[in-house]
One Martini backbone bead per residue (centre of mass of N, CA, C, O) as a GRO file, in nm:
protein
  456
    1MET     BB    1  -4.522  -1.247  -0.475
    2LYS     BB    2  -4.455  -0.892  -0.422
    3THR     BB    3  -4.208  -0.640  -0.395
    4LYS     BB    4  -4.190  -0.293  -0.260
    5ALA     BB    5  -4.040   0.008  -0.257
    6TYR     BB    6  -4.021   0.249   0.018
    7SER     BB    7  -4.009   0.589   0.063
    8ILE     BB    8  -3.958   0.785   0.406
    9THR     BB    9  -3.830   1.096   0.316
   10GLU     BB   10  -4.118   1.175   0.247
   11GLY     BB   11  -4.372   1.360   0.379
   12SER     BB   12  -4.571   1.262   0.594
   13ILE     BB   13  -4.461   1.139   0.904
   14TRP     BB   14  -4.723   0.986   1.050
   15LYS     BB   15  -4.836   0.850   0.786
   16SER     BB   16  -4.569   0.685   0.749
   17ILE     BB   17  -4.585   0.530   1.016
   18ILE     BB   18  -4.843   0.416   0.998
   19SER     BB   19  -4.840   0.265   0.712
   20PHE     BB   20  -4.595   0.086   0.801
   21ALA     BB   21  -4.701  -0.010   1.112
   22GLY     BB   22  -4.977  -0.151   1.033
   23PRO     BB   23  -4.872  -0.446   0.903
   24ILE     BB   24  -4.687  -0.500   1.166
   25ILE     BB   25  -4.926  -0.528   1.366
   26LEU     BB   26  -5.083  -0.747   1.203
   27GLY     BB   27  -4.874  -0.959   1.190
   28MET     BB   28  -4.815  -0.981   1.508
   29PHE     BB   29  -5.114  -1.062   1.550
   30PHE     BB   30  -5.086  -1.342   1.401
   31GLN     BB   31  -4.854  -1.439   1.557
   32GLN     BB   32  -5.009  -1.436   1.835
   33LEU     BB   33  -5.226  -1.604   1.759
   34TYR     BB   34  -5.067  -1.868   1.718
   35ASN     BB   35  -4.959  -1.871   2.023
   36THR     BB   36  -5.250  -1.851   2.163
   37CYS     BB   37  -5.332  -2.124   2.034
   38ASP     BB   38  -5.135  -2.291   2.185
   39ALA     BB   39  -5.254  -2.213   2.482
   40ILE     BB   40  -5.536  -2.297   2.443
   41MET     BB   41  -5.497  -2.602   2.372
   42VAL     BB   42  -5.343  -2.684   2.634
   43GLY     BB   43  -5.550  -2.581   2.827
   44GLN     BB   44  -5.817  -2.753   2.720
   45TYR     BB   45  -5.654  -3.046   2.662
   46VAL     BB   46  -5.454  -3.065   2.912
   47GLY     BB   47  -5.385  -2.797   3.092
   48LYS     BB   48  -5.232  -2.584   3.328
   49GLU     BB   49  -4.947  -2.695   3.298
   50ALA     BB   50  -4.906  -2.686   2.995
   51LEU     BB   51  -4.940  -2.389   2.996
   52ALA     BB   52  -4.716  -2.295   3.182
   53ALA     BB   53  -4.487  -2.433   2.990
   54VAL     BB   54  -4.525  -2.283   2.718
   55GLY     BB   55  -4.528  -1.961   2.867
   56GLY     BB   56  -4.310  -1.937   3.096
   57GLY     BB   57  -3.989  -2.012   3.110
   58THR     BB   58  -3.963  -2.076   2.806
   59GLY     BB   59  -4.016  -1.820   2.691
   60PHE     BB   60  -3.746  -1.686   2.831
   61PHE     BB   61  -3.548  -1.864   2.682
   62ILE     BB   62  -3.614  -1.793   2.415
   63ASN     BB   63  -3.578  -1.492   2.423
   64LEU     BB   64  -3.261  -1.498   2.504
   65LEU     BB   65  -3.172  -1.625   2.234
   66LEU     BB   66  -3.358  -1.461   2.007
   67GLY     BB   67  -3.278  -1.185   2.109
   68PHE     BB   68  -2.988  -1.167   2.053
   69CYS     BB   69  -2.993  -1.266   1.754
   70GLY     BB   70  -3.189  -1.046   1.671
   71GLY     BB   71  -2.993  -0.802   1.739
   72LEU     BB   72  -2.783  -0.876   1.536
   73ALA     BB   73  -2.962  -0.870   1.281
   74SER     BB   74  -3.044  -0.546   1.327
   75GLY     BB   75  -2.784  -0.435   1.204
   76ALA     BB   76  -2.855  -0.502   0.923
   77ASN     BB   77  -3.132  -0.343   0.896
   78ILE     BB   78  -2.993  -0.052   0.942
   79ILE     BB   79  -2.792  -0.064   0.690
   80ILE     BB   80  -3.016  -0.100   0.483
   81ALA     BB   81  -3.173   0.154   0.517
   82GLN     BB   82  -2.920   0.342   0.477
   83PHE     BB   83  -2.862   0.251   0.185
   84PHE     BB   84  -3.136   0.298   0.056
   85GLY     BB   85  -3.160   0.618   0.150
   86ALA     BB   86  -2.868   0.686  -0.028
   87LYS     BB   87  -2.874   0.509  -0.291
   88ASN     BB   88  -2.652   0.219  -0.230
   89HIS     BB   89  -2.679  -0.057  -0.435
   90ASP     BB   90  -2.423  -0.231  -0.380
   91GLU     BB   91  -2.419  -0.228  -0.069
   92LEU     BB   92  -2.703  -0.338  -0.050
   93SER     BB   93  -2.647  -0.621  -0.185
   94ARG     BB   94  -2.427  -0.712   0.014
   95ALA     BB   95  -2.591  -0.686   0.277
   96VAL     BB   96  -2.800  -0.912   0.214
   97HIS     BB   97  -2.617  -1.150   0.198
   98THR     BB   98  -2.471  -1.130   0.440
   99SER     BB   99  -2.729  -1.148   0.631
  100PHE     BB  100  -2.785  -1.466   0.571
  101ILE     BB  101  -2.518  -1.570   0.668
  102LEU     BB  102  -2.578  -1.490   0.964
  103ALA     BB  103  -2.838  -1.631   1.001
  104ILE     BB  104  -2.722  -1.923   0.959
  105ALA     BB  105  -2.526  -1.905   1.212
  106LEU     BB  106  -2.713  -1.851   1.431
  107GLY     BB  107  -2.911  -2.080   1.394
  108ILE     BB  108  -2.710  -2.294   1.482
  109ILE     BB  109  -2.629  -2.206   1.757
  110VAL     BB  110  -2.919  -2.197   1.890
  111THR     BB  111  -3.003  -2.483   1.845
  112ILE     BB  112  -2.782  -2.613   2.009
  113ALA     BB  113  -2.837  -2.449   2.261
  114GLY     BB  114  -3.135  -2.512   2.310
  115ILE     BB  115  -3.123  -2.814   2.328
  116SER     BB  116  -2.879  -2.860   2.538
  117LEU     BB  117  -3.019  -2.645   2.780
  118ALA     BB  118  -3.314  -2.705   2.859
  119GLU     BB  119  -3.252  -2.837   3.149
  120THR     BB  120  -3.085  -2.609   3.263
  121ALA     BB  121  -3.285  -2.372   3.248
  122MET     BB  122  -3.510  -2.494   3.424
  123ASN     BB  123  -3.327  -2.533   3.678
  124VAL     BB  124  -3.260  -2.233   3.712
  125ILE     BB  125  -3.574  -2.135   3.745
  126LYS     BB  126  -3.733  -2.362   3.911
  127THR     BB  127  -3.911  -2.558   3.786
  128PRO     BB  128  -4.183  -2.729   3.833
  129ALA     BB  129  -4.243  -3.064   3.841
  130ASP     BB  130  -4.537  -3.044   3.687
  131ILE     BB  131  -4.373  -2.880   3.435
  132TYR     BB  132  -4.090  -2.991   3.334
  133ASP     BB  133  -4.137  -3.172   3.100
  134TYR     BB  134  -4.302  -3.006   2.910
  135SER     BB  135  -4.069  -2.783   2.884
  136VAL     BB  136  -3.860  -2.941   2.748
  137GLU     BB  137  -4.004  -3.051   2.514
  138TYR     BB  138  -4.078  -2.802   2.378
  139LEU     BB  139  -3.808  -2.682   2.333
  140ARG     BB  140  -3.659  -2.884   2.159
  141ILE     BB  141  -3.866  -2.858   1.929
  142PHE     BB  142  -3.857  -2.553   1.877
  143PHE     BB  143  -3.539  -2.533   1.799
  144ALA     BB  144  -3.551  -2.698   1.537
  145GLY     BB  145  -3.683  -2.418   1.389
  146VAL     BB  146  -3.487  -2.160   1.377
  147ILE     BB  147  -3.346  -2.131   1.099
  148PRO     BB  148  -3.617  -2.055   0.952
  149MET     BB  149  -3.684  -1.813   1.157
  150PHE     BB  150  -3.432  -1.645   1.084
  151LEU     BB  151  -3.462  -1.632   0.772
  152TYR     BB  152  -3.733  -1.482   0.792
  153ASN     BB  153  -3.655  -1.233   0.957
  154MET     BB  154  -3.434  -1.142   0.765
  155GLY     BB  155  -3.619  -1.104   0.529
  156GLY     BB  156  -3.832  -0.919   0.656
  157GLY     BB  157  -3.613  -0.694   0.741
  158ILE     BB  158  -3.539  -0.611   0.452
  159ILE     BB  159  -3.821  -0.545   0.340
  160ARG     BB  160  -3.872  -0.320   0.554
  161ALA     BB  161  -3.610  -0.136   0.508
  162ILE     BB  162  -3.746  -0.068   0.203
  163GLY     BB  163  -4.063  -0.008   0.299
  164ASP     BB  164  -4.196  -0.307   0.316
  165SER     BB  165  -4.481  -0.426   0.538
  166ARG     BB  166  -4.668  -0.626   0.369
  167THR     BB  167  -4.536  -0.894   0.281
  168PRO     BB  168  -4.494  -1.009   0.569
  169PHE     BB  169  -4.781  -1.006   0.642
  170PHE     BB  170  -4.875  -1.226   0.447
  171VAL     BB  171  -4.699  -1.438   0.550
  172LEU     BB  172  -4.821  -1.438   0.857
  173VAL     BB  173  -5.092  -1.515   0.775
  174ILE     BB  174  -5.050  -1.799   0.649
  175ALA     BB  175  -4.885  -1.907   0.897
  176CYS     BB  176  -5.128  -1.897   1.105
  177PHE     BB  177  -5.322  -2.092   0.961
  178VAL     BB  178  -5.129  -2.327   0.977
  179ASN     BB  179  -5.084  -2.343   1.277
  180ILE     BB  180  -5.387  -2.377   1.374
  181GLY     BB  181  -5.448  -2.619   1.230
  182LEU     BB  182  -5.217  -2.799   1.354
  183ASP     BB  183  -5.303  -2.762   1.644
  184TYR     BB  184  -5.566  -2.923   1.618
  185LEU     BB  185  -5.451  -3.191   1.496
  186PHE     BB  186  -5.232  -3.248   1.716
  187VAL     BB  187  -5.410  -3.207   1.980
  188ALA     BB  188  -5.717  -3.293   1.945
  189ILE     BB  189  -5.674  -3.543   1.746
  190PHE     BB  190  -5.384  -3.670   1.811
  191GLY     BB  191  -5.280  -3.608   2.129
  192TRP     BB  192  -4.954  -3.445   2.173
  193GLY     BB  193  -4.975  -3.190   2.291
  194VAL     BB  194  -4.700  -3.001   2.347
  195ALA     BB  195  -4.584  -3.121   2.086
  196GLY     BB  196  -4.802  -3.023   1.888
  197VAL     BB  197  -4.728  -2.718   1.911
  198ALA     BB  198  -4.436  -2.718   1.842
  199TRP     BB  199  -4.453  -2.854   1.544
  200ALA     BB  200  -4.641  -2.642   1.436
  201THR     BB  201  -4.443  -2.400   1.451
  202VAL     BB  202  -4.213  -2.516   1.275
  203ILE     BB  203  -4.391  -2.543   1.018
  204SER     BB  204  -4.466  -2.253   1.000
  205GLN     BB  205  -4.169  -2.143   0.961
  206VAL     BB  206  -4.100  -2.273   0.706
  207VAL     BB  207  -4.316  -2.133   0.541
  208SER     BB  208  -4.222  -1.841   0.601
  209MET     BB  209  -3.944  -1.878   0.442
  210ILE     BB  210  -4.036  -1.956   0.175
  211LEU     BB  211  -4.225  -1.695   0.130
  212ILE     BB  212  -4.000  -1.472   0.158
  213PHE     BB  213  -3.819  -1.534  -0.079
  214ILE     BB  214  -3.983  -1.509  -0.337
  215PRO     BB  215  -3.962  -1.177  -0.371
  216LEU     BB  216  -3.645  -1.175  -0.365
  217ILE     BB  217  -3.598  -1.327  -0.604
  218LYS     BB  218  -3.794  -1.198  -0.830
  219SER     BB  219  -3.631  -0.962  -0.805
  220ASN     BB  220  -3.446  -0.685  -0.976
  221GLU     BB  221  -3.331  -0.549  -0.743
  222SER     BB  222  -3.068  -0.480  -0.514
  223TYR     BB  223  -3.237  -0.642  -0.291
  224ALA     BB  224  -3.183  -0.906  -0.421
  225PHE     BB  225  -3.182  -1.273  -0.420
  226ARG     BB  226  -2.863  -1.470  -0.500
  227PHE     BB  227  -2.699  -1.749  -0.475
  228SER     BB  228  -2.442  -1.625  -0.651
  229LYS     BB  229  -2.416  -1.392  -0.393
  230LEU     BB  230  -2.338  -1.573  -0.163
  231ARG     BB  231  -2.172  -1.377   0.059
  232THR     BB  232  -1.920  -1.215   0.236
  233SER     BB  233  -1.863  -0.883   0.368
  234PRO     BB  234  -1.653  -0.813   0.606
  235HIS     BB  235  -1.715  -0.492   0.658
  236LEU     BB  236  -2.029  -0.549   0.684
  237LEU     BB  237  -2.017  -0.757   0.914
  238LYS     BB  238  -1.868  -0.593   1.121
  239LYS     BB  239  -2.084  -0.363   1.141
  240MET     BB  240  -2.334  -0.559   1.228
  241ILE     BB  241  -2.174  -0.647   1.475
  242LYS     BB  242  -2.153  -0.368   1.612
  243LEU     BB  243  -2.460  -0.307   1.609
  244GLY     BB  244  -2.576  -0.587   1.723
  245VAL     BB  245  -2.466  -0.657   1.990
  246PRO     BB  246  -2.605  -0.428   2.165
  247SER     BB  247  -2.887  -0.514   2.065
  248GLY     BB  248  -2.872  -0.797   2.192
  249LEU     BB  249  -2.813  -0.715   2.484
  250TYR     BB  250  -3.052  -0.550   2.525
  251SER     BB  251  -3.252  -0.766   2.494
  252THR     BB  252  -3.121  -0.968   2.712
  253MET     BB  253  -3.153  -0.809   2.955
  254TYR     BB  254  -3.448  -0.837   2.982
  255THR     BB  255  -3.465  -1.135   3.008
  256ILE     BB  256  -3.283  -1.185   3.246
  257SER     BB  257  -3.458  -1.011   3.439
  258ASN     BB  258  -3.706  -1.213   3.386
  259LEU     BB  259  -3.582  -1.477   3.477
  260ILE     BB  260  -3.538  -1.409   3.757
  261MET     BB  261  -3.813  -1.352   3.823
  262MET     BB  262  -3.920  -1.633   3.760
  263THR     BB  263  -3.810  -1.753   4.024
  264PHE     BB  264  -4.009  -1.618   4.185
  265VAL     BB  265  -4.269  -1.722   4.053
  266ASN     BB  266  -4.208  -2.025   4.124
  267ALA     BB  267  -4.287  -1.980   4.429
  268PHE     BB  268  -4.573  -2.027   4.334
  269PRO     BB  269  -4.825  -2.141   4.264
  270THR     BB  270  -4.970  -2.264   3.968
  271ALA     BB  271  -5.202  -2.039   3.930
  272THR     BB  272  -5.001  -1.805   3.924
  273ILE     BB  273  -4.840  -1.890   3.691
  274ALA     BB  274  -5.075  -1.940   3.490
  275ALA     BB  275  -5.151  -1.625   3.500
  276TRP     BB  276  -4.901  -1.507   3.392
  277THR     BB  277  -4.904  -1.645   3.137
  278ALA     BB  278  -5.177  -1.527   3.034
  279TRP     BB  279  -5.074  -1.244   3.051
  280GLY     BB  280  -4.869  -1.260   2.845
  281LYS     BB  281  -5.039  -1.296   2.612
  282LEU     BB  282  -5.177  -1.010   2.652
  283ASP     BB  283  -4.917  -0.836   2.672
  284ALA     BB  284  -4.836  -0.898   2.380
  285LEU     BB  285  -5.031  -0.698   2.231
  286PHE     BB  286  -4.873  -0.445   2.341
  287TRP     BB  287  -4.592  -0.505   2.234
  288MET     BB  288  -4.651  -0.549   1.929
  289THR     BB  289  -4.742  -0.260   1.891
  290VAL     BB  290  -4.490  -0.088   2.001
  291SER     BB  291  -4.271  -0.262   1.838
  292SER     BB  292  -4.381  -0.161   1.556
  293LEU     BB  293  -4.350   0.138   1.597
  294GLY     BB  294  -4.043   0.106   1.635
  295MET     BB  295  -3.964  -0.019   1.366
  296ALA     BB  296  -4.064   0.235   1.203
  297ILE     BB  297  -3.869   0.431   1.336
  298SER     BB  298  -3.613   0.310   1.259
  299THR     BB  299  -3.648   0.304   0.955
  300PHE     BB  300  -3.714   0.604   0.932
  301THR     BB  301  -3.430   0.680   1.036
  302GLY     BB  302  -3.243   0.535   0.858
  303GLN     BB  303  -3.327   0.656   0.580
  304ASN     BB  304  -3.283   0.955   0.660
  305TYR     BB  305  -2.982   0.929   0.750
  306GLY     BB  306  -2.900   0.857   0.458
  307ALA     BB  307  -3.042   1.128   0.350
  308LYS     BB  308  -2.975   1.373   0.562
  309LYS     BB  309  -3.268   1.403   0.742
  310TYR     BB  310  -3.257   1.519   1.059
  311ASP     BB  311  -3.510   1.673   1.109
  312ARG     BB  312  -3.700   1.464   1.043
  313ILE     BB  313  -3.605   1.272   1.287
  314LYS     BB  314  -3.705   1.447   1.529
  315LYS     BB  315  -3.999   1.474   1.445
  316GLY     BB  316  -4.056   1.171   1.443
  317ALA     BB  317  -3.998   1.113   1.748
  318TRP     BB  318  -4.254   1.279   1.843
  319GLN     BB  319  -4.481   1.174   1.683
  320GLY     BB  320  -4.445   0.898   1.765
  321LEU     BB  321  -4.483   0.915   2.068
  322LEU     BB  322  -4.792   1.030   2.050
  323LEU     BB  323  -4.889   0.785   1.883
  324THR     BB  324  -4.822   0.573   2.109
  325LEU     BB  325  -4.979   0.687   2.352
  326LEU     BB  326  -5.248   0.667   2.222
  327VAL     BB  327  -5.259   0.363   2.175
  328THR     BB  328  -5.204   0.276   2.454
  329GLY     BB  329  -5.478   0.383   2.575
  330ILE     BB  330  -5.665   0.191   2.417
  331ILE     BB  331  -5.550  -0.077   2.523
  332ILE     BB  332  -5.624  -0.034   2.820
  333ILE     BB  333  -5.924  -0.022   2.770
  334ILE     BB  334  -5.959  -0.316   2.653
  335PHE     BB  335  -5.841  -0.482   2.871
  336ARG     BB  336  -6.038  -0.387   3.096
  337LEU     BB  337  -6.288  -0.497   2.949
  338PHE     BB  338  -6.173  -0.804   2.851
  339GLY     BB  339  -5.983  -0.954   3.033
  340LYS     BB  340  -6.170  -1.186   3.143
  341THR     BB  341  -6.244  -1.327   2.889
  342PHE     BB  342  -5.954  -1.391   2.795
  343TYR     BB  343  -5.885  -1.580   3.046
  344GLY     BB  344  -6.134  -1.794   2.976
  345LEU     BB  345  -5.970  -1.931   2.724
  346PHE     BB  346  -5.748  -2.066   2.891
  347VAL     BB  347  -5.928  -2.103   3.203
  348PRO     BB  348  -6.190  -2.265   3.225
  349GLY     BB  349  -6.327  -2.237   3.551
  350GLU     BB  350  -6.058  -2.087   3.676
  351LYS     BB  351  -6.098  -1.845   3.917
  352GLU     BB  352  -5.817  -1.815   4.057
  353VAL     BB  353  -5.656  -1.738   3.788
  354ILE     BB  354  -5.837  -1.498   3.694
  355ASP     BB  355  -5.800  -1.325   3.955
  356ILE     BB  356  -5.512  -1.290   3.933
  357GLY     BB  357  -5.498  -1.176   3.642
  358MET     BB  358  -5.659  -0.917   3.711
  359LYS     BB  359  -5.461  -0.793   3.912
  360ILE     BB  360  -5.237  -0.758   3.727
  361LEU     BB  361  -5.377  -0.577   3.505
  362LEU     BB  362  -5.440  -0.337   3.700
  363PHE     BB  363  -5.155  -0.273   3.767
  364ILE     BB  364  -4.986  -0.268   3.468
  365THR     BB  365  -5.136  -0.075   3.255
  366PRO     BB  366  -5.072   0.222   3.360
  367ALA     BB  367  -4.746   0.164   3.305
  368PHE     BB  368  -4.724   0.172   2.989
  369PHE     BB  369  -4.644   0.470   2.962
  370LEU     BB  370  -4.355   0.431   3.070
  371TYR     BB  371  -4.240   0.256   2.821
  372VAL     BB  372  -4.254   0.423   2.540
  373PRO     BB  373  -3.990   0.587   2.544
  374ASN     BB  374  -3.814   0.351   2.511
  375GLU     BB  375  -3.891   0.264   2.225
  376ILE     BB  376  -3.853   0.512   2.073
  377PHE     BB  377  -3.558   0.632   2.150
  378ALA     BB  378  -3.409   0.363   2.091
  379ASN     BB  379  -3.472   0.368   1.770
  380VAL     BB  380  -3.336   0.620   1.703
  381VAL     BB  381  -3.062   0.590   1.793
  382GLY     BB  382  -3.025   0.309   1.639
  383GLY     BB  383  -3.089   0.417   1.354
  384VAL     BB  384  -2.788   0.586   1.371
  385GLY     BB  385  -2.594   0.379   1.536
  386LYS     BB  386  -2.650   0.384   1.869
  387THR     BB  387  -2.678   0.092   2.030
  388TYR     BB  388  -2.539   0.117   2.289
  389VAL     BB  389  -2.719   0.299   2.440
  390SER     BB  390  -2.913   0.093   2.504
  391MET     BB  391  -2.750  -0.109   2.660
  392ILE     BB  392  -2.664   0.086   2.898
  393ILE     BB  393  -2.951   0.164   3.013
  394THR     BB  394  -3.070  -0.106   3.043
  395PHE     BB  395  -2.871  -0.202   3.263
  396LEU     BB  396  -2.953   0.015   3.455
  397GLY     BB  397  -3.279   0.054   3.439
  398ILE     BB  398  -3.347  -0.240   3.442
  399CYS     BB  399  -3.163  -0.458   3.566
  400CYS     BB  400  -3.071  -0.328   3.819
  401THR     BB  401  -3.339  -0.238   3.939
  402ARG     BB  402  -3.461  -0.526   3.951
  403LEU     BB  403  -3.259  -0.649   4.148
  404VAL     BB  404  -3.282  -0.461   4.374
  405TRP     BB  405  -3.587  -0.530   4.419
  406LEU     BB  406  -3.591  -0.826   4.452
  407PHE     BB  407  -3.361  -0.854   4.675
  408GLY     BB  408  -3.473  -0.607   4.862
  409PHE     BB  409  -3.815  -0.664   4.859
  410CYS     BB  410  -3.852  -1.016   4.785
  411GLN     BB  411  -3.782  -1.161   5.047
  412GLY     BB  412  -3.920  -1.400   5.257
  413PHE     BB  413  -4.175  -1.527   5.217
  414THR     BB  414  -4.469  -1.684   5.355
  415ALA     BB  415  -4.725  -1.550   5.195
  416PHE     BB  416  -4.828  -1.660   4.879
  417ASP     BB  417  -5.001  -1.413   4.764
  418ALA     BB  418  -5.105  -1.131   4.567
  419ASN     BB  419  -4.943  -0.916   4.717
  420ASP     BB  420  -4.662  -1.029   4.673
  421PHE     BB  421  -4.679  -1.052   4.365
  422ILE     BB  422  -4.705  -0.745   4.319
  423ARG     BB  423  -4.429  -0.684   4.433
  424VAL     BB  424  -4.274  -0.815   4.238
  425ILE     BB  425  -4.391  -0.661   3.968
  426THR     BB  426  -4.302  -0.357   4.050
  427CYS     BB  427  -4.033  -0.342   3.879
  428TYR     BB  428  -4.140  -0.276   3.610
  429PRO     BB  429  -4.235   0.042   3.632
  430ILE     BB  430  -3.970   0.134   3.774
  431SER     BB  431  -3.771   0.074   3.531
  432TRP     BB  432  -3.921   0.224   3.317
  433LEU     BB  433  -3.895   0.511   3.451
  434ILE     BB  434  -3.583   0.518   3.468
  435SER     BB  435  -3.508   0.450   3.151
  436ALA     BB  436  -3.703   0.688   3.021
  437THR     BB  437  -3.530   0.910   3.149
  438MET     BB  438  -3.245   0.835   3.013
  439PHE     BB  439  -3.360   0.843   2.719
  440PHE     BB  440  -3.443   1.145   2.717
  441SER     BB  441  -3.176   1.261   2.790
  442TYR     BB  442  -3.017   1.183   2.564
  443TYR     BB  443  -3.186   1.294   2.326
  444LYS     BB  444  -3.171   1.576   2.423
  445TRP     BB  445  -2.839   1.603   2.505
  446GLY     BB  446  -2.707   1.414   2.338
  447LYS     BB  447  -2.480   1.283   2.061
  448TRP     BB  448  -2.645   1.120   1.827
  449ILE     BB  449  -2.592   1.368   1.645
  450ALA     BB  450  -2.405   1.535   1.502
  451ARG     BB  451  -2.366   1.882   1.478
  452ASN     BB  452  -2.268   1.866   1.166
  453ASN     BB  453  -2.576   1.702   1.118
  454GLY     BB  454  -2.794   1.891   1.301
  455GLY     BB  455  -2.764   1.828   1.579
  456ASN     BB  456  -2.950   1.737   1.915
   0.00000   0.00000   0.00000
């Protein structure tokens, strides 16, 4: 396996975005595929309680820890993209090796926190008794594989930052098939249940880590990995943390608001929780597509910022927005046509769960258009280093809005029916609209690129 750097500072903008984002989308599809297979396996071979455990509150807790540390790591990717665009080879090499030190440190912290806080986290979000033990078991095994996961994500981020999105894609494809095969072996044949899908995920993450290091070690370019150079550059580490902490808090704020909402969801019957979990797997297909385009925009912005091509950045923002809106429309159509079939994969014969899931789908999907500007403009301003802006807007537009809605309009239900649940999840489109308005306003009138560097 061999990696090759690609500059996206020249040529057609929209073609650059598509060619870069395409492998990321496909890679995330395969990553989501093995997450979906986890859910299908436990849903069919163990039951709806196991399904609710694998993707409900556990998913939010995982995203809380991984999201923050992933945001920290993204600070390294922004710097690497900027050094690559500026052709600063010495600093690029130092940044690569410093980033792996950061990934190891974060992995150790999250492993300890995830395993030790599993029970506490499930108690905080009021996990129902019939899925509590499954949830704790899944979390403790999952977090045993966090360090290789972080090293893969950092390695993949480095390779994407230098313009190669294909190599991480091939790695994810291999890991996906490893995970699916182990899912079937551990759950269907060995009967390990929730523990089986958790161990399958851990092993596939180890495979991903090994494979992503191969092209970095084989490379002779300035972004190559060498054990002899594995040391921290304090000035780069400080800059990575400065950029990464706001990004981490940006991700964490989304997750915290979702965790709070999960306490409301867990007040509903298990059928509703299972429907919400199944919807989460379908919903993830939208998020992975939009976030892939966002990652492409971030790398595009970082490289062009390093190359001082500021007008090209602004053109890329608008072309990226239009492209993402078009893709979103296609996704909505597909979801509405095949949603019921998809739900049937998770809970065959569970008509109540499928009916609730379809009500969720029909309500949420039109609001996807409201989220798109958040993804695009957050990655544009983040790509030039203004990650703190995303943190502030997310706190105000997402967290505060959702808290006001949930505690102001969703308290004291006496009949937990589908209409009550729709009222709870209304916090999503409202918060997306408010934060999108704030992001657009900052992009249009804020000083996210200094005036002497090309205006705003």
